[in-house]
């Protein structure tokens, strides 16, 4: 069974590739910003430094895991199929399914998760200090 057509794809216009790349980047940025907001919005100021370290570490570990799983899928796809293009198709399908895993976690979030981000504190006509402390300051 072929996962992709064997046709020539050199005819894809550069404008289409650019639009897909921009939309992909925007979607990732919006998603990561939303997850970061939910991750830190209810974290007490005194724990922000530790929360940021844990968030950054888990983000890097997840990226490394994604690369490792994709490499294994590429090798497995090469063993199961007859060509390089098919092996890459298998790897991209596996990576696409892997990217859907966080959706299950997002759907399990409590409906009130992140409600603190919706709370607006009036500034009373002057600039006020944020309730979130600068994580670079020492304790």
Short mmCIF file of C-alpha atoms in Angstrom, two decimals:
data_model
loop_
_atom_site.label_atom_id
_atom_site.label_comp_id
_atom_site.label_asym_id
_atom_site.label_seq_id
_atom_site.Cartn_x
_atom_site.Cartn_y
_atom_site.Cartn_z
CA UNK A 1 0.00 0.00 0.00
CA UNK A 2 1.42 3.36 -1.00
CA UNK A 3 1.04 6.25 1.43
CA UNK A 4 2.02 8.94 -1.06
CA UNK A 5 1.75 9.30 -4.80
CA UNK A 6 4.87 8.59 -6.78
CA UNK A 7 4.27 11.68 -8.96
CA UNK A 8 6.71 14.53 -9.40
CA UNK A 9 6.24 17.25 -6.74
CA UNK A 10 8.69 19.79 -8.17
CA UNK A 11 5.76 21.68 -9.63
CA UNK A 12 4.55 22.90 -6.21
CA UNK A 13 4.57 26.71 -6.35
CA UNK A 14 6.92 28.47 -3.95
CA UNK A 15 4.01 30.63 -2.77
CA UNK A 16 2.09 27.52 -1.61
CA UNK A 17 5.14 26.25 0.27
CA UNK A 18 5.61 29.68 1.89
CA UNK A 19 1.96 29.90 2.98
CA UNK A 20 2.04 26.40 4.48
CA UNK A 21 5.30 27.18 6.31
CA UNK A 22 3.92 30.46 7.72
CA UNK A 23 0.65 28.88 8.85
CA UNK A 24 2.57 26.03 10.46
CA UNK A 25 4.79 28.45 12.36
CA UNK A 26 1.82 30.54 13.51
CA UNK A 27 -0.04 27.46 14.74
CA UNK A 28 2.98 26.25 16.73
CA UNK A 29 3.60 29.68 18.25
CA UNK A 30 -0.01 30.13 19.32
CA UNK A 31 -0.13 26.62 20.78
CA UNK A 32 3.11 26.96 22.72
CA UNK A 33 2.10 30.40 24.03
CA UNK A 34 -1.20 29.01 25.25
CA UNK A 35 0.47 26.07 26.99
CA UNK A 36 3.06 28.35 28.61
CA UNK A 37 0.33 30.69 29.84
CA UNK A 38 -1.65 27.86 31.40
CA UNK A 39 1.53 26.36 32.87
CA UNK A 40 2.60 29.54 34.67
CA UNK A 41 -0.54 31.58 35.31
CA UNK A 42 -1.46 29.89 38.57
CA UNK A 43 2.10 29.32 39.76
CA UNK A 44 2.95 31.31 42.89
CA UNK A 45 5.68 33.91 42.27
CA UNK A 46 8.13 32.20 44.63
CA UNK A 47 7.93 28.98 42.59
CA UNK A 48 8.24 30.51 39.10
CA UNK A 49 11.96 29.83 38.82
CA UNK A 50 11.54 26.12 39.51
CA UNK A 51 8.46 25.91 37.28
CA UNK A 52 10.32 27.57 34.41
CA UNK A 53 13.25 25.16 34.76
CA UNK A 54 10.90 22.17 34.79
CA UNK A 55 8.93 23.51 31.80
CA UNK A 56 12.08 24.17 29.74
CA UNK A 57 13.57 20.77 30.62
CA UNK A 58 10.39 18.88 29.74
CA UNK A 59 10.12 20.84 26.48
CA UNK A 60 13.66 19.85 25.47
CA UNK A 61 13.10 16.22 26.48
CA UNK A 62 9.90 16.07 24.43
CA UNK A 63 11.69 17.52 21.40
CA UNK A 64 14.47 14.93 21.75
CA UNK A 65 11.92 12.16 22.13
CA UNK A 66 10.17 13.34 18.97
CA UNK A 67 13.44 13.23 17.02
CA UNK A 68 14.25 9.75 18.36
CA UNK A 69 10.79 8.35 17.58
CA UNK A 70 10.91 9.85 14.08
CA UNK A 71 14.36 8.35 13.43
CA UNK A 72 13.13 4.93 14.55
CA UNK A 73 10.02 5.33 12.35
CA UNK A 74 12.22 6.26 9.39
CA UNK A 75 14.37 3.16 9.86
CA UNK A 76 11.28 1.00 10.40
CA UNK A 77 9.62 2.52 7.34
CA UNK A 78 12.69 1.72 5.26
CA UNK A 79 12.59 -1.89 6.44
CA UNK A 80 8.86 -2.25 5.72
CA UNK A 81 8.65 -0.44 2.38
CA UNK A 82 10.43 -0.59 -0.92
CA UNK A 83 11.73 2.96 -1.26
CA UNK A 84 13.11 6.02 0.47
CA UNK A 85 10.03 8.12 -0.29
CA UNK A 86 7.78 5.53 1.33
CA UNK A 87 10.03 5.36 4.39
CA UNK A 88 9.74 9.13 4.82
CA UNK A 89 5.97 8.89 4.38
CA UNK A 90 5.81 6.34 7.21
CA UNK A 91 8.00 8.56 9.41
CA UNK A 92 5.82 11.63 8.75
CA UNK A 93 2.64 9.70 9.52
CA UNK A 94 4.15 8.46 12.80
CA UNK A 95 5.27 11.99 13.66
CA UNK A 96 1.81 13.33 12.85
CA UNK A 97 0.18 10.78 15.15
CA UNK A 98 2.75 11.60 17.84
CA UNK A 99 1.80 15.28 17.55
CA UNK A 100 -1.82 14.36 18.31
CA UNK A 101 -0.89 12.92 21.73
CA UNK A 102 -0.87 16.35 23.47
CA UNK A 103 -4.42 16.86 22.21
CA UNK A 104 -5.56 14.10 24.56
CA UNK A 105 -3.92 15.93 27.45
CA UNK A 106 -5.45 19.25 26.42
CA UNK A 107 -8.92 17.71 26.24
CA UNK A 108 -8.49 16.42 29.81
CA UNK A 109 -7.81 19.89 31.22
CA UNK A 110 -10.37 21.17 33.69
CA UNK A 111 -12.70 23.71 32.09
CA UNK A 112 -11.51 26.34 34.59
CA UNK A 113 -7.83 25.80 33.77
CA UNK A 114 -6.25 29.16 33.02
CA UNK A 115 -9.15 31.22 34.37
CA UNK A 116 -6.63 33.36 36.24
CA UNK A 117 -5.46 34.68 32.86
CA UNK A 118 -8.94 36.06 32.24
CA UNK A 119 -8.97 38.11 35.45
CA UNK A 120 -8.35 41.78 34.73
CA UNK A 121 -7.07 44.00 37.52
CA UNK A 122 -7.82 47.67 36.87
CA UNK A 123 -4.68 49.83 36.71
CA UNK A 124 -6.38 52.82 38.38
CA UNK A 125 -4.78 55.23 35.96
CA UNK A 126 -1.18 54.34 36.75
CA UNK A 127 1.30 51.63 35.88
CA UNK A 128 1.32 48.91 38.51
CA UNK A 129 3.88 46.22 39.22
CA UNK A 130 2.92 42.82 37.90
CA UNK A 131 1.86 40.17 40.38
CA UNK A 132 4.32 37.83 38.66
CA UNK A 133 7.85 38.37 39.91
CA UNK A 134 10.93 38.43 37.73
CA UNK A 135 12.31 34.88 37.87
CA UNK A 136 15.86 36.19 37.47
CA UNK A 137 15.80 37.90 40.87
CA UNK A 138 17.33 36.01 43.74
CA UNK A 139 15.12 34.83 46.58
#
